[in-house]
């Protein structure tokens, strides 16, 4: 017994000799200590976000991969339950913990209106409906419920909220926006405090925050101007003076940052002809320096590939431009070897500075420490009963009631509001009684599906 006690004490002492393993040490001290122990390849591994289909045990461990995600529709298997997701994600996590330094992955999922990728999770109205409620507290409660269901499946990071300010309803993704007025969108960013928890009043502005194991890392997206593109072309060009961009599109990000949002995703779109993934002025000088954002900036799916024409050509140059602009973590998502090799070569040639890499990795590690991933890397299975629970379903019903919008009476007679004495109302069309169509996009797949795609009514 004495030998076992001495052995345990020695293990604890060894752990504390590594500052980054000491949970009692300040976050910045842990970041600095861990960074000093990392090789260039390990640092680049932390900057790499890969898709689950290529995330083998060997790849995660040997490449020191920092993050894994699944594309919409990238389930472990058809109609996998939250417990099945947890098994998969914990398997990835155990591989990461076996790497030389044992740095945990952060797993990201597109939980944009509930944990919508996962069968049986509670599905909430889309942002355009929630914006119509004008109820910031409701949105915050939806964020808290979503966080529980996301953590129950093992994920740590939700790619939400989308804080685009939509300026033209022809934009195909306008349902992901809370509305056309920056003030309303800013108010609805209360989702951040729901997902991450609400920081104290003395919290340092711009510093990432997470309240505990029942919360998830949030991601404000897509920085910036994606809802204001010319002629509403998706991934198009937002043509505005900076003063107007700041007032109309940057304003919601300020509100997210004040709530301690931990990550920001860059937009596919451009501002006055320059792509956001390559925009040093907006990503670094404005977001990081002027607004004081201390979390990390993640690219969108194959976002760096789109810096060349055709996409993916001259990939080395795309990596150079994106990283130097201020992208910290790259959603690769498949060609992780090429990304690593190109970035190593760029650093060794001096085209990307070591300081830029260190800054990116510091930001990523900061979020991981704040999120408690080093202490609690695996799924808390006690949260599984929250998935689709009665309380969350009732919250979704409340959101539906409050988000309903009465159409204006037409000029050909007072069709609306309907006569309250009507005995029967005929509802027709393909969407009349179709669960999948009612759920809309970003439900099981990116564009949604028809039929009984999940558990609900």
XYZ file of C-alpha atoms in Angstrom:
457
model
C 0.000 0.000 0.000
C 2.813 2.382 0.894
C 4.556 1.624 -2.400
C 1.339 2.320 -4.307
C 0.864 5.612 -2.449
C 4.447 6.659 -3.172
C 3.995 5.723 -6.831
C 0.778 7.733 -7.075
C 2.404 10.712 -5.355
C 5.355 10.510 -7.729
C 2.966 10.470 -10.705
C 1.130 13.531 -9.360
C 4.434 15.336 -8.745
C 5.560 14.511 -12.296
C 2.286 15.804 -13.656
C 2.717 19.109 -11.797
C 6.286 19.470 -13.045
C 4.680 19.896 -16.456
C 2.905 23.177 -15.946
C 0.443 22.497 -18.750
C -0.778 19.381 -16.925
C -1.353 21.272 -13.692
C -5.023 22.254 -13.602
C -4.293 24.728 -10.816
C -1.881 26.762 -12.961
C -3.126 29.859 -14.830
C -4.291 29.226 -18.396
C -1.644 31.467 -19.968
C 1.126 29.717 -18.032
C -0.147 26.348 -19.236
C -0.292 27.587 -22.818
C 3.257 28.946 -22.659
C 4.639 25.756 -21.109
C 2.974 23.432 -23.600
C 3.949 25.572 -26.581
C 7.593 25.448 -25.488
C 7.539 21.640 -25.611
C 6.051 21.319 -29.102
C 7.822 20.611 -32.369
C 6.872 22.474 -35.524
C 5.034 19.388 -36.810
C 3.041 19.149 -33.567
C 2.125 22.824 -33.762
C 0.882 22.438 -37.301
C -1.063 19.366 -36.206
C -2.965 21.549 -33.744
C -3.799 23.929 -36.585
C -5.319 21.061 -38.588
C -9.066 20.278 -38.601
C -9.948 17.051 -40.407
C -13.150 15.216 -41.323
C -14.104 12.154 -39.300
C -13.917 9.843 -42.341
C -10.119 10.251 -42.485
C -9.605 10.447 -38.725
C -8.029 7.085 -38.026
C -6.305 6.280 -34.754
C -2.886 6.487 -36.391
C -3.597 9.783 -38.178
C -4.814 11.531 -35.029
C -1.967 10.213 -32.887
C 0.934 10.456 -35.321
C -0.012 13.819 -36.862
C -0.970 15.385 -33.498
C -4.283 16.423 -35.061
C -5.901 19.278 -33.164
C -9.509 18.955 -34.213
C -12.024 16.682 -35.917
C -15.462 17.451 -37.373
C -18.095 15.679 -39.387
C -19.624 17.036 -42.550
C -23.422 17.318 -42.433
C -24.615 13.775 -43.049
C -21.313 12.345 -41.823
C -22.802 10.134 -39.131
C -21.145 7.085 -37.542
C -23.994 5.200 -39.301
C -27.568 5.917 -40.381
C -29.794 7.079 -37.488
C -26.958 6.784 -34.965
C -28.047 7.815 -31.470
C -26.123 10.222 -29.248
C -24.504 7.309 -27.400
C -23.159 5.981 -30.710
C -21.717 9.392 -31.508
C -20.109 9.484 -28.067
C -18.480 6.113 -28.699
C -17.018 7.391 -31.973
C -15.795 10.737 -30.614
C -14.320 9.181 -27.463
C -12.430 6.778 -29.721
C -10.910 9.742 -31.561
C -10.101 11.392 -28.248
C -8.299 8.365 -26.859
C -6.099 8.358 -29.960
C -5.201 12.013 -29.363
C -4.371 11.332 -25.724
C -1.894 8.679 -26.857
C 0.162 11.248 -28.779
C 3.519 12.357 -27.359
C 2.118 15.342 -25.450
C -1.407 14.018 -24.967
C -3.153 17.121 -26.326
C -6.890 16.430 -26.629
C -8.821 17.112 -29.814
C -11.753 19.500 -29.917
C -14.617 17.931 -31.885
C -16.844 20.275 -33.878
C -20.401 19.708 -35.101
C -22.946 21.799 -37.045
C -25.415 22.224 -34.177
C -27.084 25.296 -35.667
C -30.714 24.752 -34.560
C -30.327 22.085 -31.930
C -27.886 19.209 -32.321
C -29.420 18.742 -35.734
C -26.987 16.160 -37.149
C -27.964 13.602 -34.510
C -31.053 11.390 -34.649
C -33.471 12.050 -31.802
C -32.021 15.413 -30.795
C -34.355 18.363 -30.211
C -34.744 20.486 -33.344
C -35.469 24.191 -32.831
C -36.720 26.778 -35.333
C -34.103 28.260 -37.611
C -32.523 31.640 -36.885
C -34.855 33.580 -39.170
C -37.772 32.402 -37.049
C -35.998 33.029 -33.756
C -35.169 36.553 -34.890
C -38.882 37.121 -35.420
C -39.543 36.311 -31.745
C -37.428 39.296 -30.601
C -36.893 37.161 -27.476
C -33.200 37.091 -26.560
C -33.874 35.116 -23.375
C -35.630 32.390 -25.364
C -32.641 32.156 -27.702
C -30.292 31.925 -24.722
C -32.328 29.052 -23.258
C -32.234 27.288 -26.628
C -28.455 27.636 -26.578
C -28.252 26.061 -23.117
C -30.467 23.133 -24.164
C -28.457 22.618 -27.346
C -25.219 22.632 -25.348
C -26.432 19.758 -23.176
C -27.416 17.656 -26.163
C -24.149 18.406 -27.974
C -22.064 17.431 -24.946
C -24.146 14.275 -24.573
C -22.938 13.096 -28.007
C -19.307 13.777 -27.087
C -18.754 16.936 -29.150
C -17.212 20.056 -27.594
C -17.714 22.720 -30.241
C -20.853 23.945 -32.038
C -20.499 25.871 -35.297
C -23.049 28.459 -34.154
C -24.353 31.124 -34.103
C -24.516 32.458 -37.657
C -24.701 36.219 -37.126
C -25.025 37.233 -40.768
C -27.183 40.307 -41.323
C -29.242 39.409 -44.394
C -29.809 42.310 -46.768
C -31.575 40.486 -49.619
C -34.060 37.596 -49.234
C -32.794 36.097 -52.497
C -29.735 34.920 -50.563
C -30.208 31.162 -50.331
C -28.984 31.006 -46.739
C -31.137 33.814 -45.359
C -32.877 31.316 -43.045
C -29.564 31.088 -41.146
C -29.758 34.800 -40.301
C -31.706 36.311 -37.407
C -32.807 39.195 -39.619
C -31.980 42.258 -41.688
C -31.317 44.683 -38.815
C -27.920 44.596 -37.094
C -29.445 45.505 -33.718
C -31.827 42.520 -33.789
C -29.065 40.131 -34.866
C -26.861 41.508 -32.071
C -29.576 40.873 -29.488
C -29.999 37.284 -30.683
C -26.310 36.584 -30.072
C -27.518 35.645 -26.591
C -27.188 32.134 -28.052
C -23.467 32.458 -27.271
C -24.146 32.804 -23.544
C -26.569 29.898 -23.775
C -24.026 27.631 -25.433
C -20.940 28.673 -23.440
C -22.494 29.980 -20.237
C -22.525 33.591 -19.189
C -19.216 35.132 -18.063
C -18.992 37.369 -15.016
C -19.149 41.143 -15.368
C -15.396 41.447 -14.787
C -14.539 38.976 -17.573
C -11.824 40.331 -19.865
C -13.391 41.434 -23.134
C -12.323 39.211 -26.023
C -10.967 36.387 -23.860
C -12.585 32.987 -24.576
C -14.979 31.629 -21.969
C -16.653 28.343 -21.082
C -18.616 27.838 -17.862
C -18.202 24.076 -17.481
C -18.819 20.555 -18.726
C -22.462 21.256 -19.585
C -21.471 23.961 -22.046
C -19.895 23.947 -25.509
C -17.490 26.191 -27.367
C -19.442 28.543 -29.655
C -18.419 29.841 -33.094
C -19.576 33.199 -34.478
C -19.796 33.001 -38.265
C -19.179 33.864 -41.055
C -16.826 36.806 -40.620
C -17.893 39.084 -42.210
C -20.594 40.438 -44.555
C -21.836 37.079 -45.877
C -25.449 38.272 -45.727
C -24.819 41.460 -47.676
C -23.304 40.258 -50.921
C -24.071 42.007 -54.188
C -27.271 40.613 -55.798
C -27.476 38.125 -52.877
C -25.007 35.787 -54.552
C -23.894 33.129 -52.067
C -20.148 33.392 -51.335
C -20.242 36.597 -53.355
C -18.880 40.103 -52.901
C -20.041 42.588 -50.272
C -19.498 46.097 -51.652
C -19.440 48.620 -48.802
C -17.329 51.329 -47.232
C -15.631 50.126 -44.043
C -17.808 52.411 -41.912
C -20.941 50.746 -43.291
C -19.451 47.262 -42.962
C -18.707 47.964 -39.307
C -22.167 49.355 -38.598
C -24.169 46.778 -40.533
C -22.174 43.545 -40.329
C -19.392 43.723 -37.719
C -21.704 44.941 -34.930
C -23.032 41.451 -33.984
C -19.462 40.158 -33.662
C -18.717 42.825 -31.076
C -21.635 41.493 -29.030
C -20.376 37.904 -29.399
C -16.868 38.913 -28.334
C -18.217 40.708 -25.257
C -19.801 37.375 -24.229
C -16.490 35.532 -24.517
C -17.150 33.719 -27.786
C -14.242 31.315 -28.204
C -14.011 30.911 -31.962
C -14.867 32.834 -35.137
C -15.264 31.287 -38.597
C -14.119 33.172 -41.684
C -16.535 33.706 -44.572
C -16.242 32.310 -48.087
C -17.412 35.711 -49.329
C -15.360 38.761 -50.287
C -15.306 42.395 -49.233
C -14.830 44.850 -52.092
C -13.302 42.086 -54.189
C -10.911 40.583 -51.616
C -11.706 37.176 -50.142
C -12.170 37.090 -46.363
C -9.968 34.014 -45.961
C -7.055 36.122 -47.212
C -8.014 39.416 -45.555
C -5.268 40.492 -43.134
C -6.953 43.831 -42.427
C -10.274 42.321 -41.325
C -9.051 39.081 -39.714
C -6.016 40.458 -37.906
C -6.133 44.242 -37.679
C -9.875 44.491 -36.996
C -11.011 41.211 -35.406
C -7.924 40.359 -33.376
C -6.345 43.751 -32.711
C -9.116 46.354 -32.727
C -11.910 44.140 -31.306
C -9.496 42.283 -29.016
C -10.557 38.744 -29.944
C -8.274 36.262 -28.139
C -9.839 32.995 -29.300
C -9.001 31.354 -32.617
C -10.148 31.956 -36.183
C -11.133 28.837 -38.108
C -11.499 28.563 -41.864
C -14.679 27.295 -43.460
C -14.800 23.921 -45.236
C -11.908 23.890 -47.745
C -11.846 27.661 -47.360
C -8.176 27.985 -48.259
C -8.679 25.941 -51.430
C -11.027 28.666 -52.682
C -8.293 31.278 -52.637
C -7.176 30.007 -56.047
C -8.910 29.453 -59.362
C -9.659 26.660 -59.921
C -10.108 25.844 -56.217
C -7.286 23.790 -54.769
C -4.717 24.736 -57.390
C -1.409 26.117 -56.088
C -2.426 24.937 -52.631
C 0.886 25.940 -51.064
C 0.239 29.574 -51.959
C -3.323 29.320 -50.607
C -1.949 28.116 -47.274
C 0.588 30.932 -47.224
C -2.015 33.623 -47.899
C -4.598 32.261 -45.447
C -2.269 31.674 -42.494
C -0.542 35.027 -42.932
C -3.949 36.738 -43.079
C -4.853 35.378 -39.647
C -6.473 31.955 -40.068
C -5.448 29.919 -37.010
C -7.120 26.551 -37.577
C -7.714 25.195 -41.066
C -10.739 23.079 -41.921
C -8.671 21.060 -44.345
C -10.706 18.639 -44.207
C -9.124 15.726 -46.137
C -5.628 16.513 -47.457
C -4.004 16.897 -44.059
C -0.639 15.556 -45.236
C -0.353 18.127 -48.004
C -1.389 20.901 -45.631
C 1.227 19.874 -43.078
C 4.000 19.487 -45.621
C 3.242 22.799 -47.327
C 3.077 24.727 -44.060
C 6.312 23.172 -42.765
C 7.998 24.194 -46.018
C 6.569 27.717 -45.772
C 7.883 28.137 -42.231
C 11.312 26.732 -43.091
C 11.547 29.075 -46.092
C 10.509 32.074 -43.978
C 7.346 32.763 -46.005
C 5.254 32.122 -42.879
C 6.919 33.250 -39.686
C 7.319 31.063 -36.625
C 5.702 33.877 -34.654
C 2.526 33.551 -36.759
C 2.399 29.783 -36.142
C 2.991 30.266 -32.411
C 0.229 32.858 -32.249
C -2.203 30.475 -33.942
C -1.324 27.564 -31.662
C -1.469 29.727 -28.530
C -5.023 30.715 -29.452
C -6.061 27.110 -30.058
C -4.501 25.851 -26.818
C -6.039 28.756 -24.901
C -9.518 27.652 -25.944
C -8.776 24.016 -25.115
C -7.574 24.897 -21.624
C -10.492 27.270 -21.018
C -12.862 24.509 -22.161
C -11.397 22.049 -19.633
C -10.531 19.488 -22.291
C -7.274 18.494 -20.594
C -9.153 17.631 -17.402
C -12.314 16.164 -18.937
C -11.569 14.964 -22.477
C -14.232 12.224 -22.661
C -18.024 12.286 -22.837
C -20.102 12.795 -19.716
C -22.613 9.983 -20.303
C -24.870 11.274 -17.522
C -26.063 13.909 -20.025
C -27.567 11.329 -22.423
C -31.083 11.560 -20.886
C -31.222 15.251 -21.866
C -31.321 14.360 -25.582
C -34.840 15.016 -26.867
C -36.133 15.227 -23.296
C -39.584 16.600 -22.446
C -38.228 19.943 -21.199
C -36.316 20.553 -24.419
C -39.305 19.558 -26.573
C -41.482 22.012 -24.645
C -38.868 24.721 -25.180
C -38.960 23.980 -28.914
C -42.772 24.269 -28.900
C -42.497 27.614 -27.124
C -40.065 28.778 -29.787
C -42.436 27.662 -32.545
C -45.376 29.516 -30.981
C -43.368 32.708 -30.564
C -41.790 32.571 -34.013
C -44.984 32.180 -36.032
C -45.524 35.176 -38.307
C -48.990 36.162 -39.531
C -48.978 37.002 -43.219
C -50.477 40.314 -44.295
C -54.038 40.355 -45.618
C -54.092 40.255 -49.414
C -55.707 42.847 -51.625
C -58.155 40.303 -53.050
C -60.163 39.965 -49.858
C -59.542 39.388 -46.200
C -58.180 35.854 -46.359
C -56.121 36.388 -43.218
C -56.587 36.203 -40.328
C -58.625 33.035 -40.724
C -62.190 33.068 -39.470
C -62.119 31.802 -35.895
C -65.472 30.120 -36.487
C -64.145 27.977 -39.330
C -64.783 24.315 -38.588
C -62.160 22.938 -40.931
C -58.964 24.257 -42.546
C -57.469 22.440 -45.516
C -53.670 22.367 -45.539
C -52.209 21.112 -48.830
C -48.898 20.664 -50.603
C -45.783 18.546 -50.228
C -44.778 20.353 -47.023
C -48.160 20.002 -45.301
C -47.341 16.917 -43.257
C -43.667 16.172 -43.787
C -41.376 16.191 -40.768
C -38.199 16.571 -42.805
C -39.480 19.511 -44.827
C -40.678 21.226 -41.658
C -37.219 20.856 -40.101
C -35.604 22.460 -43.152
C -31.895 22.673 -43.968
C -29.079 21.675 -41.634
C -31.147 18.774 -40.339
C -29.382 15.434 -40.708
C -27.816 16.768 -43.915
C -26.776 20.246 -45.058
C -29.794 20.770 -47.301
C -32.250 18.729 -45.247
C -34.379 15.790 -46.393
C -38.011 14.841 -46.692
C -39.762 12.174 -44.676
C -39.350 10.980 -41.109
C -35.696 11.849 -40.874
C -35.646 11.977 -37.068
C -37.804 11.376 -34.002
C -40.498 14.043 -33.797
C -43.960 15.182 -34.829
